[in-house]
Short mmCIF file of C-alpha atoms and ligand atoms in Angstrom, two decimals:
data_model
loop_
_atom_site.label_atom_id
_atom_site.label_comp_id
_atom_site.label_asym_id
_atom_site.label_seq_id
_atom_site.Cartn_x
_atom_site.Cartn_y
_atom_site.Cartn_z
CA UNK K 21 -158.60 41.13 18.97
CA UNK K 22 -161.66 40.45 16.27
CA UNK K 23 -161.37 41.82 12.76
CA UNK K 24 -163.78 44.89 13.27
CA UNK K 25 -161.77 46.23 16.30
CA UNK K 26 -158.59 45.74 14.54
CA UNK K 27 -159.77 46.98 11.15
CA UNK K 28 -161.26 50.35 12.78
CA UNK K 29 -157.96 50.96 14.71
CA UNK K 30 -156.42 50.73 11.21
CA UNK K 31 -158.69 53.40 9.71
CA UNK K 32 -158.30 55.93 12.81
CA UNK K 33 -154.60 55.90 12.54
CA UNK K 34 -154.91 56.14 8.67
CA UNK K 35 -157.22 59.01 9.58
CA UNK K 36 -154.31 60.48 11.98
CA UNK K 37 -151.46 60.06 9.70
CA UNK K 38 -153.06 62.20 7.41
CA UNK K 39 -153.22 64.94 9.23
CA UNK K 40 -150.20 64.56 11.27
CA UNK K 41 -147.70 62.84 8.75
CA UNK K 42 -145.95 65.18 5.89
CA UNK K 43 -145.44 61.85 4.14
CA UNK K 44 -149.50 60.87 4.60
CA UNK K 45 -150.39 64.28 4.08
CA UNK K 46 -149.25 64.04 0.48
CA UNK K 47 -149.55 61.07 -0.20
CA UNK K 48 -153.44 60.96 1.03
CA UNK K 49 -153.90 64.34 -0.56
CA UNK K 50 -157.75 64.41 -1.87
CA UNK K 51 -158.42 60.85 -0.62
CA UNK K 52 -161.94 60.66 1.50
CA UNK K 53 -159.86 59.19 4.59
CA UNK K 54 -162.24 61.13 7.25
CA UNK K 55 -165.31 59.03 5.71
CA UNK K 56 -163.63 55.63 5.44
CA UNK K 57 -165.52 53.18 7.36
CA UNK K 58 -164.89 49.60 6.00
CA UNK K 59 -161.88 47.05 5.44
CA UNK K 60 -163.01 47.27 1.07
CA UNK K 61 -162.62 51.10 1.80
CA UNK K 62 -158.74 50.74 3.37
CA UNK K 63 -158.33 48.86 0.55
CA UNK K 64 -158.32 51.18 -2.09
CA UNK K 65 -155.72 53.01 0.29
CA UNK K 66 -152.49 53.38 -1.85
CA UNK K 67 -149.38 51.70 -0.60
CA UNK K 68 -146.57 53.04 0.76
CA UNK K 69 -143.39 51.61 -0.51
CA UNK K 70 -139.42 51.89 0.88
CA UNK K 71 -139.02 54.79 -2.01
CA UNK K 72 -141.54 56.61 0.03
CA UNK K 73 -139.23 56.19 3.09
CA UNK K 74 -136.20 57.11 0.94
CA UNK K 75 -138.05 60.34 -0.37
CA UNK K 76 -138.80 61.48 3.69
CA UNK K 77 -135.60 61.41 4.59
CA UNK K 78 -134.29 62.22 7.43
CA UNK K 79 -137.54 62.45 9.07
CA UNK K 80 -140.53 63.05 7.15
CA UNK K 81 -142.34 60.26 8.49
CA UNK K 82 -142.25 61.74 12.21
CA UNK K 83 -146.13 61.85 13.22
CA UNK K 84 -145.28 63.48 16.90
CA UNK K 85 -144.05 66.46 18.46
CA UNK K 86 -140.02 66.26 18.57
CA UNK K 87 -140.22 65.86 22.26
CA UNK K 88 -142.13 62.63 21.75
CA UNK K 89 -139.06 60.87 20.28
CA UNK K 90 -136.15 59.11 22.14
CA UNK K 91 -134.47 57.16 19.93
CA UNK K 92 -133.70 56.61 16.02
CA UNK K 93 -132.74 53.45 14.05
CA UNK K 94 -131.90 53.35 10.37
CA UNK K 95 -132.25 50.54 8.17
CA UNK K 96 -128.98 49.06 6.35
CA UNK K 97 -128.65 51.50 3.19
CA UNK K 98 -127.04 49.30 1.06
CA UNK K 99 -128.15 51.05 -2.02
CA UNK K 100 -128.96 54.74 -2.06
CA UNK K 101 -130.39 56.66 0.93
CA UNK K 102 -130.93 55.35 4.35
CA UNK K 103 -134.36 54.87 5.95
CA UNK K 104 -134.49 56.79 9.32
CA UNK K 105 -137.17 55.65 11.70
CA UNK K 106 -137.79 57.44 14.79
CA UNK K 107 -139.55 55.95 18.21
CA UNK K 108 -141.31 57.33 20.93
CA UNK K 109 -140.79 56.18 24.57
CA UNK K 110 -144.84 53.86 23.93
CA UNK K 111 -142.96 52.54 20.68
CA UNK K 112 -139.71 50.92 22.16
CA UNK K 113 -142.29 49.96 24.77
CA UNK K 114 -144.72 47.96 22.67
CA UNK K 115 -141.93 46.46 20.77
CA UNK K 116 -140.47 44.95 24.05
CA UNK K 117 -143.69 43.44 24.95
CA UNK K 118 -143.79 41.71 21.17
CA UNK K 119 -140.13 40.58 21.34
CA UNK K 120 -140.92 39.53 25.49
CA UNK K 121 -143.54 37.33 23.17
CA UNK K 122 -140.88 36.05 20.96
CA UNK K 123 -138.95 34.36 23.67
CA UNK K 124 -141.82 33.00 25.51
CA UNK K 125 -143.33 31.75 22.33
CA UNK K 126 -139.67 29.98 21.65
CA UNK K 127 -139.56 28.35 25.32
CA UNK K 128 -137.07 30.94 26.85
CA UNK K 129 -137.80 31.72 30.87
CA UNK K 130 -135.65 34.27 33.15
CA UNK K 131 -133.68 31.28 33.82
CA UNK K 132 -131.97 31.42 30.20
CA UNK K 133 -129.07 33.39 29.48
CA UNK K 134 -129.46 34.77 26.04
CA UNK K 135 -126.35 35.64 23.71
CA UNK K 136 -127.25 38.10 21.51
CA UNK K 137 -124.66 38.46 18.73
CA UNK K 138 -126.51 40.94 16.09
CA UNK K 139 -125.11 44.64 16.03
CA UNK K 140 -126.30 47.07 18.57
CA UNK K 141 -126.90 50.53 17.69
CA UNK K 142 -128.24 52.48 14.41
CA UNK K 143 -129.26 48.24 13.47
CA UNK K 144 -132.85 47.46 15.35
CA UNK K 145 -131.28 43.55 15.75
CA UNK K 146 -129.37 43.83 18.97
CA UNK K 147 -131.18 46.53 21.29
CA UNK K 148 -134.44 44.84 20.24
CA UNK K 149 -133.60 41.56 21.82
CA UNK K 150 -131.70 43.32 24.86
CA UNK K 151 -134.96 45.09 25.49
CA UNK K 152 -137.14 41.96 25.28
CA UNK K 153 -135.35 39.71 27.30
CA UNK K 154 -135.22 42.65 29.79
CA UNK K 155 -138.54 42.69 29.82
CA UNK K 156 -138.68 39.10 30.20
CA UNK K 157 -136.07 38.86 33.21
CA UNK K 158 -133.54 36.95 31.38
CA UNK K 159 -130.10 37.23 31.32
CA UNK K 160 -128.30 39.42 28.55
CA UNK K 161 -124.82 38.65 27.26
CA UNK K 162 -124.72 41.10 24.51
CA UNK K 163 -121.59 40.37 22.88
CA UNK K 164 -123.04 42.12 19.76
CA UNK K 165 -121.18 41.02 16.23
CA UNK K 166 -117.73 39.25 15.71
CA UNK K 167 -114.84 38.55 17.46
CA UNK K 168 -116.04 34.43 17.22
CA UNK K 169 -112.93 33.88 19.83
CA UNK K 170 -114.77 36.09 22.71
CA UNK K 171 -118.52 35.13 21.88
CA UNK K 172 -117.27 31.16 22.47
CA UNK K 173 -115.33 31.92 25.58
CA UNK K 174 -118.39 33.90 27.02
CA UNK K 175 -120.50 31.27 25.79
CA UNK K 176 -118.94 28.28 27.68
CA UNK K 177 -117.78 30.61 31.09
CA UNK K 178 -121.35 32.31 31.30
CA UNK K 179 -123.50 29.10 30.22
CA UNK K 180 -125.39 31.17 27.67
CA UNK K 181 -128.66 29.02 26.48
CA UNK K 182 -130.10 30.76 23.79
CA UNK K 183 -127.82 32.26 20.74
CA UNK K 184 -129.69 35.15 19.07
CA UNK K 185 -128.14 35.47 15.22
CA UNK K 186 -127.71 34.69 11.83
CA UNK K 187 -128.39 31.58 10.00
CA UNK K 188 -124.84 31.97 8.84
CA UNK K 189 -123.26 32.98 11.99
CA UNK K 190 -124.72 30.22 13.80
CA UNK K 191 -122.94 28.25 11.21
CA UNK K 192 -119.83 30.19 12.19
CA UNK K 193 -120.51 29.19 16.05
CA UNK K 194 -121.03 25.45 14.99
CA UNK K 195 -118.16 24.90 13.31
CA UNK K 196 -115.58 26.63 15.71
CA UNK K 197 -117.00 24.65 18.38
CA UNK K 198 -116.87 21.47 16.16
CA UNK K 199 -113.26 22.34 15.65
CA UNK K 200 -111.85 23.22 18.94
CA UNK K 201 -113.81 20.51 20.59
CA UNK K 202 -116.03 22.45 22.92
CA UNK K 203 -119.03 20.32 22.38
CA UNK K 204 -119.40 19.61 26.09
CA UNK K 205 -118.98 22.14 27.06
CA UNK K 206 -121.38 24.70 25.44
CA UNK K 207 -124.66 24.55 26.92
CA UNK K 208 -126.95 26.01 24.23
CA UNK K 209 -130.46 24.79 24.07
CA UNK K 210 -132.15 27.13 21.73
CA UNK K 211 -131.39 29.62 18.80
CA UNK K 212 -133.74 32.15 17.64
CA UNK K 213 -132.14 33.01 14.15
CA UNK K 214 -133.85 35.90 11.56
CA UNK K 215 -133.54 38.29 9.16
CA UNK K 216 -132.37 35.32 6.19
CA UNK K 217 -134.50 33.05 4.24
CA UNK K 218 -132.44 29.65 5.85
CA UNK K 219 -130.98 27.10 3.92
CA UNK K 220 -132.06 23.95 4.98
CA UNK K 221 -128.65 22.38 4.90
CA UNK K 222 -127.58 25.41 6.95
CA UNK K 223 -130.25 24.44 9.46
CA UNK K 224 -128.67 20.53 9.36
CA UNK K 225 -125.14 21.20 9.77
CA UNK K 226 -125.69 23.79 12.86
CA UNK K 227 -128.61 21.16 14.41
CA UNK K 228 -125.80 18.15 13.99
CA UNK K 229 -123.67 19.90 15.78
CA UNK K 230 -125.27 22.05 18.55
CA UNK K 231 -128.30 19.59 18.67
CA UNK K 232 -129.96 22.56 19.48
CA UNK K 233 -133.86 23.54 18.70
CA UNK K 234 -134.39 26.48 16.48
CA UNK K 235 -137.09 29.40 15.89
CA UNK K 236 -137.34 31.68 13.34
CA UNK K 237 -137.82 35.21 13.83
CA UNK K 238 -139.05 37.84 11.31
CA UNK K 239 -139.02 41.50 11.38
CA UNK K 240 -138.01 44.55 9.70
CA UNK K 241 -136.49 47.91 10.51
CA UNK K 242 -139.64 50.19 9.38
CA UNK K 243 -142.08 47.88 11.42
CA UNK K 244 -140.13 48.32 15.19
CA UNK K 245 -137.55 45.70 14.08
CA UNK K 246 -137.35 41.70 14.43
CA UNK K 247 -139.72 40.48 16.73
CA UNK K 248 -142.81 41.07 15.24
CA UNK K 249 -143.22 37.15 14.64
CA UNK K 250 -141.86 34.13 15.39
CA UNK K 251 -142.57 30.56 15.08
CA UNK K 252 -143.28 28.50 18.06
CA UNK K 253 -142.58 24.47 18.97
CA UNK K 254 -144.85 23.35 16.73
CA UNK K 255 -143.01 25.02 14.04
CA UNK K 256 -145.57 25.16 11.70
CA UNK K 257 -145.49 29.05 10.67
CA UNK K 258 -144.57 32.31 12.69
CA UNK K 259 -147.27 33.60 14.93
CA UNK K 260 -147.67 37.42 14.33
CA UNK K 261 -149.19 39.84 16.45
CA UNK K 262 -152.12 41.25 15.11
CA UNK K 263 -152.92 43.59 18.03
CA UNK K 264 -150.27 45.70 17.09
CA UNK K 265 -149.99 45.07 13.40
CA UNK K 266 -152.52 44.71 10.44
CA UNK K 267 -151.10 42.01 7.83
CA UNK K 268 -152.48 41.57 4.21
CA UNK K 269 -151.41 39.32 1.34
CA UNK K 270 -151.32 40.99 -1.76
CA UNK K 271 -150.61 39.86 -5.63
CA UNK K 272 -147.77 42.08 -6.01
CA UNK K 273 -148.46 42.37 -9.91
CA UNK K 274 -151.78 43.45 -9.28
CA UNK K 275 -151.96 44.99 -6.02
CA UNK K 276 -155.21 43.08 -5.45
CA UNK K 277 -155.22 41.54 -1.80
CA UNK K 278 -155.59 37.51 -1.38
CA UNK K 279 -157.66 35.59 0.65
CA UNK K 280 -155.89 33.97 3.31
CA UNK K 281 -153.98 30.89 2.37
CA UNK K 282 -152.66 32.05 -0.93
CA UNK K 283 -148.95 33.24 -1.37
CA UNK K 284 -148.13 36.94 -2.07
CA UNK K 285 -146.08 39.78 -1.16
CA UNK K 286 -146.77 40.45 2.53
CA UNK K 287 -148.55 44.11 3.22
CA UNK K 288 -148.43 45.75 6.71
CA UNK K 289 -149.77 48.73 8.64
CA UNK K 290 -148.30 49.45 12.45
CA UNK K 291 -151.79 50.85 13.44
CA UNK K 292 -150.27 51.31 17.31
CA UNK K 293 -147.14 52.66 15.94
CA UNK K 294 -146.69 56.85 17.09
CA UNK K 295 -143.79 58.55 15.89
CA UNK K 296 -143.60 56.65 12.25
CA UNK K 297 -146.67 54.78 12.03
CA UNK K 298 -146.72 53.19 8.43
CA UNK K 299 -150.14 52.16 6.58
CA UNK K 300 -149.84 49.69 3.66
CA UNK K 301 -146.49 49.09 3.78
CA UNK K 302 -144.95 46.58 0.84
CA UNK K 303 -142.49 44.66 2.92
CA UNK K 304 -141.48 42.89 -0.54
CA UNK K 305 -141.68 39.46 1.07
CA UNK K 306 -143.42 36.99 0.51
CA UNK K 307 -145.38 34.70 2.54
CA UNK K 308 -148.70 33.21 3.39
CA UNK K 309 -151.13 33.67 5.55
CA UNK K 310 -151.80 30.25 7.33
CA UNK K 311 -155.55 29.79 7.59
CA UNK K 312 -156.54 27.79 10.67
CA UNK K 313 -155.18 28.02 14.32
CA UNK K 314 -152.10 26.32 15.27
CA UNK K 315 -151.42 23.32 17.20
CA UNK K 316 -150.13 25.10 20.40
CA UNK K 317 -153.33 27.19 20.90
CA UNK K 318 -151.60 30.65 21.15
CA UNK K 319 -154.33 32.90 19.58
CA UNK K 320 -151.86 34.67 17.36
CA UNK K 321 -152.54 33.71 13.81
CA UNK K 322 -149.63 32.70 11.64
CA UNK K 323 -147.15 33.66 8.81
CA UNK K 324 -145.38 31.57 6.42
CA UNK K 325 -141.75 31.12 5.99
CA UNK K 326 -140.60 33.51 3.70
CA UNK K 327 -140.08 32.12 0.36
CA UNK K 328 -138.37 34.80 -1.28
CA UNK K 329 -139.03 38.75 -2.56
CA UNK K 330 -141.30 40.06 -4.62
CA UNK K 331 -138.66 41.81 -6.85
CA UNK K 332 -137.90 38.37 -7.73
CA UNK K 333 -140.90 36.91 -8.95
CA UNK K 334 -141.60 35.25 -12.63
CA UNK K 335 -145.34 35.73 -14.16
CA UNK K 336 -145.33 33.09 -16.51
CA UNK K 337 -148.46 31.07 -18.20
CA UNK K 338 -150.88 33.41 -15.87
CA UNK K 339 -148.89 31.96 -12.47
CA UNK K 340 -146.19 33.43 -10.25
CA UNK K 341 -143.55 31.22 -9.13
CA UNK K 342 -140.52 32.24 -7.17
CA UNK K 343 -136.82 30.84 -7.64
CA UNK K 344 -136.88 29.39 -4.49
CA UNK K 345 -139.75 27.49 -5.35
CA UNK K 346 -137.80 25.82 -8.26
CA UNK K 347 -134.78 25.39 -5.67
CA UNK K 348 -137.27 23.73 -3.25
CA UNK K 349 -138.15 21.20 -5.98
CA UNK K 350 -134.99 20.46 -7.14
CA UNK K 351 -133.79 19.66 -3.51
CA UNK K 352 -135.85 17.13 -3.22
CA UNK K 353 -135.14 14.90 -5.82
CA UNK K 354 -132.00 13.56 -4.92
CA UNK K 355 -129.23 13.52 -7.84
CA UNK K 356 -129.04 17.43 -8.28
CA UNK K 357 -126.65 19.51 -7.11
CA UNK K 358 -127.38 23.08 -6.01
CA UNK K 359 -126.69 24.90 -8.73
CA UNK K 360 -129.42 25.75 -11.27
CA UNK K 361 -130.58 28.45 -13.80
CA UNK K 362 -134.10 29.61 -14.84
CA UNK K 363 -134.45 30.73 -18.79
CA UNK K 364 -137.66 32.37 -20.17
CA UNK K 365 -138.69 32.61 -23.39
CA UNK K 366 -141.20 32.39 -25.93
CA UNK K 367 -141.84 31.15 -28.97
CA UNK K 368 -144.78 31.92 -31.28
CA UNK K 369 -146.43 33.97 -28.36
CA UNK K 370 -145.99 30.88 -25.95
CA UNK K 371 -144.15 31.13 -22.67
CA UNK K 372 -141.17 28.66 -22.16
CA UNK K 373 -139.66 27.79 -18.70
CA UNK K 374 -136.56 26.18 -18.99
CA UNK K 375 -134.88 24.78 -16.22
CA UNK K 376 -131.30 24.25 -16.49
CA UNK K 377 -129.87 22.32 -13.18
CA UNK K 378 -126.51 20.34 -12.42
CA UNK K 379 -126.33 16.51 -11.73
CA UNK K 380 -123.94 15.00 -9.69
CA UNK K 381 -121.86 12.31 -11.37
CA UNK K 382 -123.02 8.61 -11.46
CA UNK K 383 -127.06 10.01 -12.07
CA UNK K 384 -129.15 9.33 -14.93
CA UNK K 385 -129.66 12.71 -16.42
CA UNK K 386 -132.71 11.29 -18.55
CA UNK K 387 -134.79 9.93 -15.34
CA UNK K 388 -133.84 13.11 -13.78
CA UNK K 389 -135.37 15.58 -16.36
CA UNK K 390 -138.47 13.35 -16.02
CA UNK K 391 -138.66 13.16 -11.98
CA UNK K 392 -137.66 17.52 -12.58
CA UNK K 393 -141.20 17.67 -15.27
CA UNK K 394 -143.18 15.77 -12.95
CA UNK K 395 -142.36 17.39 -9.83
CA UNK K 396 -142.91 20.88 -11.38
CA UNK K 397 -146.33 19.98 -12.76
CA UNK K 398 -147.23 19.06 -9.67
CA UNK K 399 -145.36 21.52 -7.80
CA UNK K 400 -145.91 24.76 -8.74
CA UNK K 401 -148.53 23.66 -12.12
CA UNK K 402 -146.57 24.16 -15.49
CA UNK K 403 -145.03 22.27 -17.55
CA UNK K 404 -141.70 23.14 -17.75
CA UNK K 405 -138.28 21.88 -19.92
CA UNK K 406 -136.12 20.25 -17.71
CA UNK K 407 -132.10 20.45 -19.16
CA UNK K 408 -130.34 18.58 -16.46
CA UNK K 409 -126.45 20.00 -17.27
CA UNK K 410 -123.05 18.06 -16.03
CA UNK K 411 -121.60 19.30 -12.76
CA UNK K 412 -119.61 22.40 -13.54
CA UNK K 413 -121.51 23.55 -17.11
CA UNK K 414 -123.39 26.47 -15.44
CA UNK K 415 -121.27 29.65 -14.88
CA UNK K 416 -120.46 30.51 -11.41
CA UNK K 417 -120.23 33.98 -10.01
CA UNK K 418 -118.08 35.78 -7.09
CA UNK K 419 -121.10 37.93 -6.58
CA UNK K 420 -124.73 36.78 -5.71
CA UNK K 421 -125.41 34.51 -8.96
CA UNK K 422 -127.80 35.03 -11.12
CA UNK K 423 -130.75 32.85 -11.55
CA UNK K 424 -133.17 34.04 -13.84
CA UNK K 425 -132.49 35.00 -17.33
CA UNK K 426 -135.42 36.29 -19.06
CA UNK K 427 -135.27 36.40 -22.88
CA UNK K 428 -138.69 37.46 -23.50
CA UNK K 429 -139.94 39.96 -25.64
ZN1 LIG Z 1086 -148.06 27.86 17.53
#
């Protein structure tokens, strides 16, 4: 589909939605929607953010007559009020054909037999994938979550070929079949993992293992579910399907959207989408948009891995940097350990990033700070002051540690 085409189905479902949405009718209340013609126009559309969703519960985001819907799927509240998203029978329909994609983008044929171990129900994860490989004519063992003894004894009786998970779960299935000694006879030749950023040692340990190749799938509940892009052999970034959504980078300080290439908080609108279409929607991730087409020649253009959420983002010396982009840096120079802490502060007006990471024993914590300075200049462009700690100094948590401690004014 070409930009125009694309961009003017965008503007007739904005045009829809507010007329047909209670949350779009307030929210576009005054706006010159009917007269919108161009892509700088949409622009100046506000966003619509998960609060929004929170605010319309249960269901003022339906855009169709009751009748219209057949199913509901929440997202996971795990703080405050759920998000309820409702489908009509064309929705669960066009998100089959994406996830149908998915598999055929990662290799899988009706001749795999695909273990899907997400949850099934109020979750998109698990129906999403049933209905895909449906679609595609593939086997479904859908074990759903848990019970690790039954997945591996269906695994190894029913020859299942493609594990749909986790990261971490995968991990799970690794290491039970590392332990019991089942490594001949699992048959696995592909996982399509999502919904985590992966750790890159988590990817090592389940590829030593399972030997097994693995694509990444991205989604989220108020866009249909996973399955809206995945990455494909080449593995160089997840193709997305821009016939059914609209994707835009933004600079989530500013709001301003980014030229393809740059990094930002990933923006999308479901412009096929019935009973909760969503325009501008701040997904809180972000990403990239990979300029260029990809080596495989699929026409679908291409996200990033997902580096991290917006919420955690650090605006220092005029740039944004992430955590993980620190993390990524101090992987690579070997002699650190994992754990690490970001300080801000400033003195006399100036901004100070200090980077506070572990060594393992036996290093040279003086040639470390220096590789640390260098690769950060060069990394993400400041200058920052490396402390390189002893293993142990930082404080660990039970809870999800913290990494950033801002002492700015
Ligand atoms: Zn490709």
């Amino acid at each position: 589909m070409n930009e125009l085409t694309i961009m003017s189905q965008c503007l007739a479902q904005v045009r829809h939605v507010a007329k047909a949405s209670p949350l779009y009718i307030k929210k576009y209340a005054g706006l010159p929607v009917e007269t919108m013609m161009t892509k700088e126009q949409f622009e100046t559309l506000p966003f619509t953010t998960k609060q929004d969703l929170r605010d319309s519960y249960p269901m003022g985001m339906q855009c169709v007559p009751n009748n219209k819907i057949v199913r509901v799927h929440s997202s996971s509240g795990t703080t405050g009020t759920p998000v309820i998203l409702p489908y009509s029978r064309q929705d669960l329909e066009d998100w089959a054909v994406m996830m149908e994609r998915c598999y055929q983008l990662a290799g899988v044929t009706d001749e795999d037999r695909i273990q899907i171990t997400p949850g099934f129900g109020l979750w998109t994860a698990g129906l999403g994938f049933q209905a895909g490989a449906e679609k595609l004519g593939a086997m479904v063992i859908p074990t759903g979550a848990g019970n690790t003894d039954r997945q591996l004894q269906l695994m190894r009786d029913l020859n299942a070929s493609v594990l749909i998970g986790t990261s971490s779960y995968g991990l799970v299935i690794a290491e039970e079949v590392d332990k019991r000694g089942l490594r001949d006879e699992i048959h696995l030749k592909r996982a399509i993992f999502g919904s985590e950023r992966w750790g890159d040692k988590i990817r090592e340990r389940i590829y030593e293992t399972l030997g097994i190749e693995f694509f990444d799938i991205y989604g989220l509940t108020e866009i249909y579910g996973p399955g809206i892009a995945i990455d494909c052999h080449e593995h160089t970034g997840m193709h997305y399907f821009n016939d059914y959504i609209y994707c835009e980078i933004i600079d989530p300080a500013t709001g301003k959207v980014l030229p393809d290439g740059e990094q930002g908080e990933l923006v999308i609108t479901t412009f096929r989408k019935e009973a909760a279409p969503l325009v501008r929607y701040r997904t809180r991730d972000i990403t990239r948009i990979i300029p260029g087409e990809c080596p495989c020649g699929s026409p679908f253009p291409r996200l990033d891995r997902i580096v991290g959420r917006s919420d955690d983002m650090i605006k220092i010396k005029g740039t944004n940097i992430y955590p993980s982009q620190v993390e990524e840096i101090l992987k690579s120079i070997p002699g650190f350990s994992s754990e690490y802490r970001i300080v801000l502060e400033n003195e006399e007006l100036r901004d100070r990033m200090i980077i506070q990471a572990e060594a393992m024993e036996g290093t040279d914590s003086e040639t470390l700070a220096e590789e640390l300075l260098r690769a950060c200049k060069s990394g993400i462009g400041i200058r920052v002051v490396p402390q390189v700690m002893k293993l142990g100094e930082l404080p660990r948590s039970e809870k999800k540690t913290k990494r950033v401690i801002d002492n700015r004014d």
